[in-house]
Every structure is written in structure tokens, then in C-alpha cells.
Amino acid sequence: DPQVLSRNLISELHHPTAGTILQVANPIKFSFDLHEMRIHPPLFGEHTVSLLEKLGYSQKEIADMKKAGTI
């Protein structure tokens, strides 16, 4: 769509497994654009361990969950 192109609403981002992907850019525009996407969407399970640690699970509990196939 010409409006999408003229407002630069599509941005390219490098993803570690998918290569270059297109995604919707922030539709809110300012004269100073601070909303550039710099990180890729997380891979499946990429943040699981760090989230479980923040929730208070021990390394042993996390290892047990991995062994059981829970995560």
C-alpha cells in the first residue's frame, strides 16, 4: 500500500534463524525517531531459563524440568 510505504511502516530485521524478516514498524512517528526495532523476536524458549530464575526457581529445579520435558 502506498500509505504504508510512505510512512515507512515496514522494517527489515535480521533474525538468527529466519534471516531477514519484515515486520511492522512503530506507527507513531516523531521528528526524532527513537522507536527503531533493534532486537529480533525471541526464539522459542530463548528466555525460559532466565524467566524461571527471576521467578525464584533454582538451577536444580530448572534442570529437573528440562529432564522431565516440562520445558
PDB file of N, CA and C in Angstrom:
ATOM      1  N   ASP A   1       0.843  -1.169   0.000  1.00  0.00           N
ATOM      2  CA  ASP A   1       0.000   0.000   0.000  1.00  0.00           C
ATOM      3  C   ASP A   1       0.895   1.241   0.000  1.00  0.00           C
ATOM      4  N   PRO A   2       0.593   2.225  -0.827  1.00  0.00           N
ATOM      5  CA  PRO A   2       1.420   3.434  -0.901  1.00  0.00           C
ATOM      6  C   PRO A   2       1.533   4.171   0.439  1.00  0.00           C
ATOM      7  N   GLN A   3       0.461   4.176   1.224  1.00  0.00           N
ATOM      8  CA  GLN A   3       0.493   4.862   2.520  1.00  0.00           C
ATOM      9  C   GLN A   3       1.462   4.165   3.481  1.00  0.00           C
ATOM     10  N   VAL A   4       1.443   2.847   3.484  1.00  0.00           N
ATOM     11  CA  VAL A   4       2.357   2.076   4.330  1.00  0.00           C
ATOM     12  C   VAL A   4       3.802   2.361   3.939  1.00  0.00           C
ATOM     13  N   LEU A   5       4.066   2.387   2.646  1.00  0.00           N
ATOM     14  CA  LEU A   5       5.422   2.663   2.170  1.00  0.00           C
ATOM     15  C   LEU A   5       5.862   4.086   2.485  1.00  0.00           C
ATOM     16  N   SER A   6       4.973   5.050   2.286  1.00  0.00           N
ATOM     17  CA  SER A   6       5.356   6.442   2.511  1.00  0.00           C
ATOM     18  C   SER A   6       5.593   6.744   3.993  1.00  0.00           C
ATOM     19  N   ARG A   7       4.947   6.000   4.880  1.00  0.00           N
ATOM     20  CA  ARG A   7       5.143   6.203   6.330  1.00  0.00           C
ATOM     21  C   ARG A   7       6.214   5.283   6.904  1.00  0.00           C
ATOM     22  N   ASN A   8       6.881   4.526   6.033  1.00  0.00           N
ATOM     23  CA  ASN A   8       7.935   3.595   6.471  1.00  0.00           C
ATOM     24  C   ASN A   8       7.451   2.666   7.587  1.00  0.00           C
ATOM     25  N   LEU A   9       6.310   2.032   7.353  1.00  0.00           N
ATOM     26  CA  LEU A   9       5.723   1.172   8.366  1.00  0.00           C
ATOM     27  C   LEU A   9       6.200  -0.272   8.294  1.00  0.00           C
ATOM     28  N   ILE A  10       7.051  -0.577   7.365  1.00  0.00           N
ATOM     29  CA  ILE A  10       7.639  -1.909   7.270  1.00  0.00           C
ATOM     30  C   ILE A  10       9.136  -1.768   7.515  1.00  0.00           C
ATOM     31  N   SER A  11       9.660  -2.567   8.445  1.00  0.00           N
ATOM     32  CA  SER A  11      11.096  -2.522   8.703  1.00  0.00           C
ATOM     33  C   SER A  11      11.691  -3.905   8.523  1.00  0.00           C
ATOM     34  N   GLU A  12      12.954  -3.938   8.141  1.00  0.00           N
ATOM     35  CA  GLU A  12      13.682  -5.192   7.983  1.00  0.00           C
ATOM     36  C   GLU A  12      14.526  -5.416   9.227  1.00  0.00           C
ATOM     37  N   LEU A  13      14.620  -6.668   9.635  1.00  0.00           N
ATOM     38  CA  LEU A  13      15.374  -7.018  10.816  1.00  0.00           C
ATOM     39  C   LEU A  13      16.045  -8.352  10.578  1.00  0.00           C
ATOM     40  N   HIS A  14      17.286  -8.494  11.045  1.00  0.00           N
ATOM     41  CA  HIS A  14      17.966  -9.776  10.889  1.00  0.00           C
ATOM     42  C   HIS A  14      17.588 -10.686  12.053  1.00  0.00           C
ATOM     43  N   HIS A  15      17.136 -11.892  11.720  1.00  0.00           N
ATOM     44  CA  HIS A  15      16.786 -12.904  12.707  1.00  0.00           C
ATOM     45  C   HIS A  15      17.818 -14.018  12.617  1.00  0.00           C
ATOM     46  N   PRO A  16      18.285 -14.556  13.762  1.00  0.00           N
ATOM     47  CA  PRO A  16      19.367 -15.548  13.721  1.00  0.00           C
ATOM     48  C   PRO A  16      19.043 -16.835  12.978  1.00  0.00           C
ATOM     49  N   THR A  17      17.795 -17.236  12.920  1.00  0.00           N
ATOM     50  CA  THR A  17      17.461 -18.467  12.193  1.00  0.00           C
ATOM     51  C   THR A  17      16.627 -18.221  10.945  1.00  0.00           C
ATOM     52  N   ALA A  18      15.855 -17.161  10.923  1.00  0.00           N
ATOM     53  CA  ALA A  18      14.973 -16.891   9.788  1.00  0.00           C
ATOM     54  C   ALA A  18      15.597 -15.971   8.745  1.00  0.00           C
ATOM     55  N   GLY A  19      16.769 -15.413   9.042  1.00  0.00           N
ATOM     56  CA  GLY A  19      17.395 -14.472   8.111  1.00  0.00           C
ATOM     57  C   GLY A  19      16.742 -13.111   8.217  1.00  0.00           C
ATOM     58  N   THR A  20      16.624 -12.431   7.111  1.00  0.00           N
ATOM     59  CA  THR A  20      16.000 -11.108   7.101  1.00  0.00           C
ATOM     60  C   THR A  20      14.490 -11.270   7.132  1.00  0.00           C
ATOM     61  N   ILE A  21      13.851 -10.614   8.084  1.00  0.00           N
ATOM     62  CA  ILE A  21      12.391 -10.666   8.187  1.00  0.00           C
ATOM     63  C   ILE A  21      11.829  -9.255   8.093  1.00  0.00           C
ATOM     64  N   LEU A  22      10.606  -9.168   7.629  1.00  0.00           N
ATOM     65  CA  LEU A  22       9.887  -7.897   7.578  1.00  0.00           C
ATOM     66  C   LEU A  22       8.930  -7.857   8.754  1.00  0.00           C
ATOM     67  N   GLN A  23       8.847  -6.707   9.388  1.00  0.00           N
ATOM     68  CA  GLN A  23       7.896  -6.560  10.483  1.00  0.00           C
ATOM     69  C   GLN A  23       7.311  -5.154  10.458  1.00  0.00           C
ATOM     70  N   VAL A  24       6.210  -5.004  11.141  1.00  0.00           N
ATOM     71  CA  VAL A  24       5.547  -3.711  11.208  1.00  0.00           C
ATOM     72  C   VAL A  24       6.355  -2.804  12.125  1.00  0.00           C
ATOM     73  N   ALA A  25       6.670  -1.628  11.635  1.00  0.00           N
ATOM     74  CA  ALA A  25       7.395  -0.637  12.431  1.00  0.00           C
ATOM     75  C   ALA A  25       6.408   0.114  13.322  1.00  0.00           C
ATOM     76  N   ASN A  26       6.944   0.841  14.264  1.00  0.00           N
ATOM     77  CA  ASN A  26       6.112   1.634  15.142  1.00  0.00           C
ATOM     78  C   ASN A  26       5.353   2.679  14.312  1.00  0.00           C
ATOM     79  N   PRO A  27       4.028   2.711  14.403  1.00  0.00           N
ATOM     80  CA  PRO A  27       3.261   3.672  13.597  1.00  0.00           C
ATOM     81  C   PRO A  27       3.315   5.101  14.144  1.00  0.00           C
ATOM     82  N   ILE A  28       3.784   5.270  15.371  1.00  0.00           N
ATOM     83  CA  ILE A  28       3.875   6.601  15.972  1.00  0.00           C
ATOM     84  C   ILE A  28       5.193   7.219  15.530  1.00  0.00           C
ATOM     85  N   LYS A  29       5.109   8.326  14.831  1.00  0.00           N
ATOM     86  CA  LYS A  29       6.299   8.970  14.281  1.00  0.00           C
ATOM     87  C   LYS A  29       6.516  10.329  14.927  1.00  0.00           C
ATOM     88  N   PHE A  30       7.771  10.610  15.234  1.00  0.00           N
ATOM     89  CA  PHE A  30       8.183  11.901  15.778  1.00  0.00           C
ATOM     90  C   PHE A  30       9.268  12.463  14.873  1.00  0.00           C
ATOM     91  N   SER A  31       9.610  13.731  15.059  1.00  0.00           N
ATOM     92  CA  SER A  31      10.715  14.288  14.289  1.00  0.00           C
ATOM     93  C   SER A  31      12.034  13.645  14.717  1.00  0.00           C
ATOM     94  N   PHE A  32      12.085  13.145  15.934  1.00  0.00           N
ATOM     95  CA  PHE A  32      13.227  12.379  16.429  1.00  0.00           C
ATOM     96  C   PHE A  32      12.720  10.948  16.630  1.00  0.00           C
ATOM     97  N   ASP A  33      13.127  10.041  15.805  1.00  0.00           N
ATOM     98  CA  ASP A  33      12.599   8.677  15.854  1.00  0.00           C
ATOM     99  C   ASP A  33      13.451   7.811  16.772  1.00  0.00           C
ATOM    100  N   LEU A  34      12.937   7.522  17.960  1.00  0.00           N
ATOM    101  CA  LEU A  34      13.647   6.704  18.930  1.00  0.00           C
ATOM    102  C   LEU A  34      13.098   5.281  18.999  1.00  0.00           C
ATOM    103  N   HIS A  35      12.178   4.936  18.136  1.00  0.00           N
ATOM    104  CA  HIS A  35      11.472   3.670  18.234  1.00  0.00           C
ATOM    105  C   HIS A  35      11.930   2.639  17.212  1.00  0.00           C
ATOM    106  N   GLU A  36      13.183   2.651  16.883  1.00  0.00           N
ATOM    107  CA  GLU A  36      13.713   1.698  15.922  1.00  0.00           C
ATOM    108  C   GLU A  36      13.825   0.320  16.575  1.00  0.00           C
ATOM    109  N   MET A  37      13.375  -0.718  15.865  1.00  0.00           N
ATOM    110  CA  MET A  37      13.494  -2.076  16.372  1.00  0.00           C
ATOM    111  C   MET A  37      14.941  -2.523  16.233  1.00  0.00           C
ATOM    112  N   ARG A  38      15.518  -2.993  17.319  1.00  0.00           N
ATOM    113  CA  ARG A  38      16.918  -3.393  17.282  1.00  0.00           C
ATOM    114  C   ARG A  38      17.126  -4.858  17.624  1.00  0.00           C
ATOM    115  N   ILE A  39      16.132  -5.517  18.175  1.00  0.00           N
ATOM    116  CA  ILE A  39      16.299  -6.917  18.540  1.00  0.00           C
ATOM    117  C   ILE A  39      15.286  -7.777  17.795  1.00  0.00           C
ATOM    118  N   HIS A  40      15.659  -9.010  17.573  1.00  0.00           N
ATOM    119  CA  HIS A  40      14.777  -9.925  16.856  1.00  0.00           C
ATOM    120  C   HIS A  40      13.720 -10.490  17.800  1.00  0.00           C
ATOM    121  N   PRO A  41      12.620 -10.989  17.252  1.00  0.00           N
ATOM    122  CA  PRO A  41      11.656 -11.683  18.096  1.00  0.00           C
ATOM    123  C   PRO A  41      12.349 -12.886  18.732  1.00  0.00           C
ATOM    124  N   PRO A  42      12.045 -13.193  19.979  1.00  0.00           N
ATOM    125  CA  PRO A  42      12.757 -14.287  20.634  1.00  0.00           C
ATOM    126  C   PRO A  42      12.487 -15.637  19.968  1.00  0.00           C
ATOM    127  N   LEU A  43      13.501 -16.464  20.001  1.00  0.00           N
ATOM    128  CA  LEU A  43      13.343 -17.830  19.537  1.00  0.00           C
ATOM    129  C   LEU A  43      12.505 -18.588  20.559  1.00  0.00           C
ATOM    130  N   PHE A  44      11.895 -19.688  20.149  1.00  0.00           N
ATOM    131  CA  PHE A  44      11.081 -20.486  21.054  1.00  0.00           C
ATOM    132  C   PHE A  44      11.929 -20.935  22.241  1.00  0.00           C
ATOM    133  N   GLY A  45      11.539 -20.551  23.438  1.00  0.00           N
ATOM    134  CA  GLY A  45      12.248 -20.943  24.647  1.00  0.00           C
ATOM    135  C   GLY A  45      13.508 -20.163  24.943  1.00  0.00           C
ATOM    136  N   GLU A  46      13.796 -19.140  24.179  1.00  0.00           N
ATOM    137  CA  GLU A  46      15.054 -18.398  24.336  1.00  0.00           C
ATOM    138  C   GLU A  46      15.231 -17.802  25.733  1.00  0.00           C
ATOM    139  N   HIS A  47      14.154 -17.367  26.347  1.00  0.00           N
ATOM    140  CA  HIS A  47      14.246 -16.693  27.640  1.00  0.00           C
ATOM    141  C   HIS A  47      13.694 -17.532  28.796  1.00  0.00           C
ATOM    142  N   THR A  48      13.400 -18.796  28.539  1.00  0.00           N
ATOM    143  CA  THR A  48      12.767 -19.639  29.554  1.00  0.00           C
ATOM    144  C   THR A  48      13.579 -19.716  30.838  1.00  0.00           C
ATOM    145  N   VAL A  49      14.865 -20.028  30.728  1.00  0.00           N
ATOM    146  CA  VAL A  49      15.691 -20.205  31.928  1.00  0.00           C
ATOM    147  C   VAL A  49      15.792 -18.906  32.716  1.00  0.00           C
ATOM    148  N   SER A  50      16.047 -17.801  32.044  1.00  0.00           N
ATOM    149  CA  SER A  50      16.188 -16.536  32.781  1.00  0.00           C
ATOM    150  C   SER A  50      14.873 -16.135  33.455  1.00  0.00           C
ATOM    151  N   LEU A  51      13.740 -16.414  32.800  1.00  0.00           N
ATOM    152  CA  LEU A  51      12.447 -16.096  33.420  1.00  0.00           C
ATOM    153  C   LEU A  51      12.198 -16.973  34.643  1.00  0.00           C
ATOM    154  N   LEU A  52      12.514 -18.258  34.527  1.00  0.00           N
ATOM    155  CA  LEU A  52      12.332 -19.144  35.671  1.00  0.00           C
ATOM    156  C   LEU A  52      13.236 -18.746  36.835  1.00  0.00           C
ATOM    157  N   GLU A  53      14.456 -18.329  36.525  1.00  0.00           N
ATOM    158  CA  GLU A  53      15.362 -17.853  37.580  1.00  0.00           C
ATOM    159  C   GLU A  53      14.786 -16.624  38.274  1.00  0.00           C
ATOM    160  N   LYS A  54      14.243 -15.709  37.493  1.00  0.00           N
ATOM    161  CA  LYS A  54      13.646 -14.499  38.077  1.00  0.00           C
ATOM    162  C   LYS A  54      12.422 -14.829  38.930  1.00  0.00           C
ATOM    163  N   LEU A  55      11.754 -15.935  38.609  1.00  0.00           N
ATOM    164  CA  LEU A  55      10.594 -16.370  39.387  1.00  0.00           C
ATOM    165  C   LEU A  55      11.001 -17.139  40.639  1.00  0.00           C
ATOM    166  N   GLY A  56      12.306 -17.351  40.803  1.00  0.00           N
ATOM    167  CA  GLY A  56      12.795 -17.968  42.023  1.00  0.00           C
ATOM    168  C   GLY A  56      13.131 -19.447  41.938  1.00  0.00           C
ATOM    169  N   TYR A  57      13.064 -20.043  40.754  1.00  0.00           N
ATOM    170  CA  TYR A  57      13.417 -21.453  40.618  1.00  0.00           C
ATOM    171  C   TYR A  57      14.933 -21.612  40.692  1.00  0.00           C
ATOM    172  N   SER A  58      15.364 -22.690  41.343  1.00  0.00           N
ATOM    173  CA  SER A  58      16.801 -22.964  41.448  1.00  0.00           C
ATOM    174  C   SER A  58      17.300 -23.628  40.167  1.00  0.00           C
ATOM    175  N   GLN A  59      18.623 -23.681  40.012  1.00  0.00           N
ATOM    176  CA  GLN A  59      19.217 -24.347  38.847  1.00  0.00           C
ATOM    177  C   GLN A  59      18.831 -25.824  38.823  1.00  0.00           C
ATOM    178  N   LYS A  60      18.762 -26.453  40.007  1.00  0.00           N
ATOM    179  CA  LYS A  60      18.380 -27.868  40.072  1.00  0.00           C
ATOM    180  C   LYS A  60      16.935 -28.061  39.633  1.00  0.00           C
ATOM    181  N   GLU A  61      16.051 -27.186  40.078  1.00  0.00           N
ATOM    182  CA  GLU A  61      14.637 -27.286  39.675  1.00  0.00           C
ATOM    183  C   GLU A  61      14.490 -27.104  38.166  1.00  0.00           C
ATOM    184  N   ILE A  62      15.235 -26.170  37.621  1.00  0.00           N
ATOM    185  CA  ILE A  62      15.184 -25.926  36.171  1.00  0.00           C
ATOM    186  C   ILE A  62      15.736 -27.139  35.430  1.00  0.00           C
ATOM    187  N   ALA A  63      16.850 -27.711  35.925  1.00  0.00           N
ATOM    188  CA  ALA A  63      17.426 -28.912  35.302  1.00  0.00           C
ATOM    189  C   ALA A  63      16.440 -30.071  35.369  1.00  0.00           C
ATOM    190  N   ASP A  64      15.737 -30.204  36.488  1.00  0.00           N
ATOM    191  CA  ASP A  64      14.736 -31.265  36.625  1.00  0.00           C
ATOM    192  C   ASP A  64      13.586 -31.070  35.631  1.00  0.00           C
ATOM    193  N   MET A  65      13.174 -29.820  35.431  1.00  0.00           N
ATOM    194  CA  MET A  65      12.103 -29.539  34.464  1.00  0.00           C
ATOM    195  C   MET A  65      12.548 -29.886  33.050  1.00  0.00           C
ATOM    196  N   LYS A  66      13.799 -29.554  32.729  1.00  0.00           N
ATOM    197  CA  LYS A  66      14.336 -29.900  31.411  1.00  0.00           C
ATOM    198  C   LYS A  66      14.371 -31.412  31.220  1.00  0.00           C
ATOM    199  N   LYS A  67      14.853 -32.121  32.251  1.00  0.00           N
ATOM    200  CA  LYS A  67      14.955 -33.572  32.179  1.00  0.00           C
ATOM    201  C   LYS A  67      13.579 -34.227  32.010  1.00  0.00           C
ATOM    202  N   ALA A  68      12.581 -33.676  32.690  1.00  0.00           N
ATOM    203  CA  ALA A  68      11.214 -34.206  32.615  1.00  0.00           C
ATOM    204  C   ALA A  68      10.504 -33.803  31.326  1.00  0.00           C
ATOM    205  N   GLY A  69      11.099 -32.877  30.560  1.00  0.00           N
ATOM    206  CA  GLY A  69      10.468 -32.417  29.318  1.00  0.00           C
ATOM    207  C   GLY A  69       9.402 -31.365  29.537  1.00  0.00           C
ATOM    208  N   THR A  70       9.366 -30.825  30.752  1.00  0.00           N
ATOM    209  CA  THR A  70       8.401 -29.776  31.060  1.00  0.00           C
ATOM    210  C   THR A  70       8.722 -28.494  30.316  1.00  0.00           C
ATOM    211  N   ILE A  71      10.022 -28.234  30.205  1.00  0.00           N
ATOM    212  CA  ILE A  71      10.453 -27.046  29.449  1.00  0.00           C
ATOM    213  C   ILE A  71      11.456 -27.485  28.397  1.00  0.00           C
TER     214      ILE A  71
END
